[in-house]
């Protein structure tokens, strides 16, 4: 079989074999972590050890970390929990957030529980801090939702300033850190953020598990048993939690060399695209200081390419995305690109390349050759 060129790390990273090895004994071991007998206590101890590892890496207290099923649940829990616990009535949000955030806010707003206010963004998708401050002045004690790095275009947000501003107006800040957790950038001691959401399958851990940091306890989203100090009911995904903690440890150990390597690949991809496709149009911020080093989003004019490039590339065994993986089944043009002023028809032709630990420059070469053949097709 022809080698698969996987350039969709922002959708999901491969499971690190060392992480898998850590998980295997816990997949096999019998017991329920809530049981008080030896088998149960053993599993419970593994969960608490993972919690401590994650908390120490982030500069948090173990009790501030809970284990939901991934980034979507973590975002839901933070937003719904904050609204229920502190009677939040206004949410100020970045319109380029992931649907896990946007659809949750929409649902609360439709139910009449909150008023939602979009924060203005510039052409790169970065929020306008003056507009955020204006909104905070008008609606103090709001919940503010602005992600760290955008999952489609890679633009970074000024998260330290957002946290300070929100704190000044007695608000609560949720930062979706799903896309940056593998870069080892998050350290909470110096950063007054109230919630961060993370997902293990974005940093070489397993799918179906993540973590939520919350500065103070909030109402649980899922009711049932007393697991997770009554903050998240349901029998824990022990193997997933153990694997996630190990994956995060590895991410923090290799952080700067990993980031540098991703950035080298990005520089190479941008240069090659400019050389081979001078008509390429980049989306979002593509600078070293302002963007995720492992994500690039671009399109070609309609005279050159159709909106089926993702499929053409797939036929050539190159996996990329046209939008976020969660939205790609919907057929809707990206809300992120539309929020930064790109018309829907144009947004349909966008491609997102994202890469990681196993990507070689030769993979980028292969993908670009496939792209050349694809855009030579009659449109
Ligand atoms: N938030 C962001 C920024 C994401 O990129 C994703 C997934 O792509 C999620 C949340 C959802 O995470 P999960 O797939 O773990 O539910």
PDB file of N, CA and C in Angstrom, residues 28 56 316:
ATOM      1  N   UNK A  28      -6.035  -3.651  30.869  1.00  0.00           N
ATOM      2  CA  UNK A  28      -6.208  -5.071  31.214  1.00  0.00           C
ATOM      3  C   UNK A  28      -6.625  -5.271  32.676  1.00  0.00           C
ATOM      4  N   UNK A  56       1.247  19.442  38.377  1.00  0.00           N
ATOM      5  CA  UNK A  56       2.617  19.959  38.567  1.00  0.00           C
ATOM      6  C   UNK A  56       3.167  20.554  37.278  1.00  0.00           C
ATOM      7  N   UNK A 316      -4.701  10.904  -3.650  1.00  0.00           N
ATOM      8  CA  UNK A 316      -3.239  10.746  -3.776  1.00  0.00           C
ATOM      9  C   UNK A 316      -2.614  10.343  -2.432  1.00  0.00           C
TER      10      UNK A 316
END
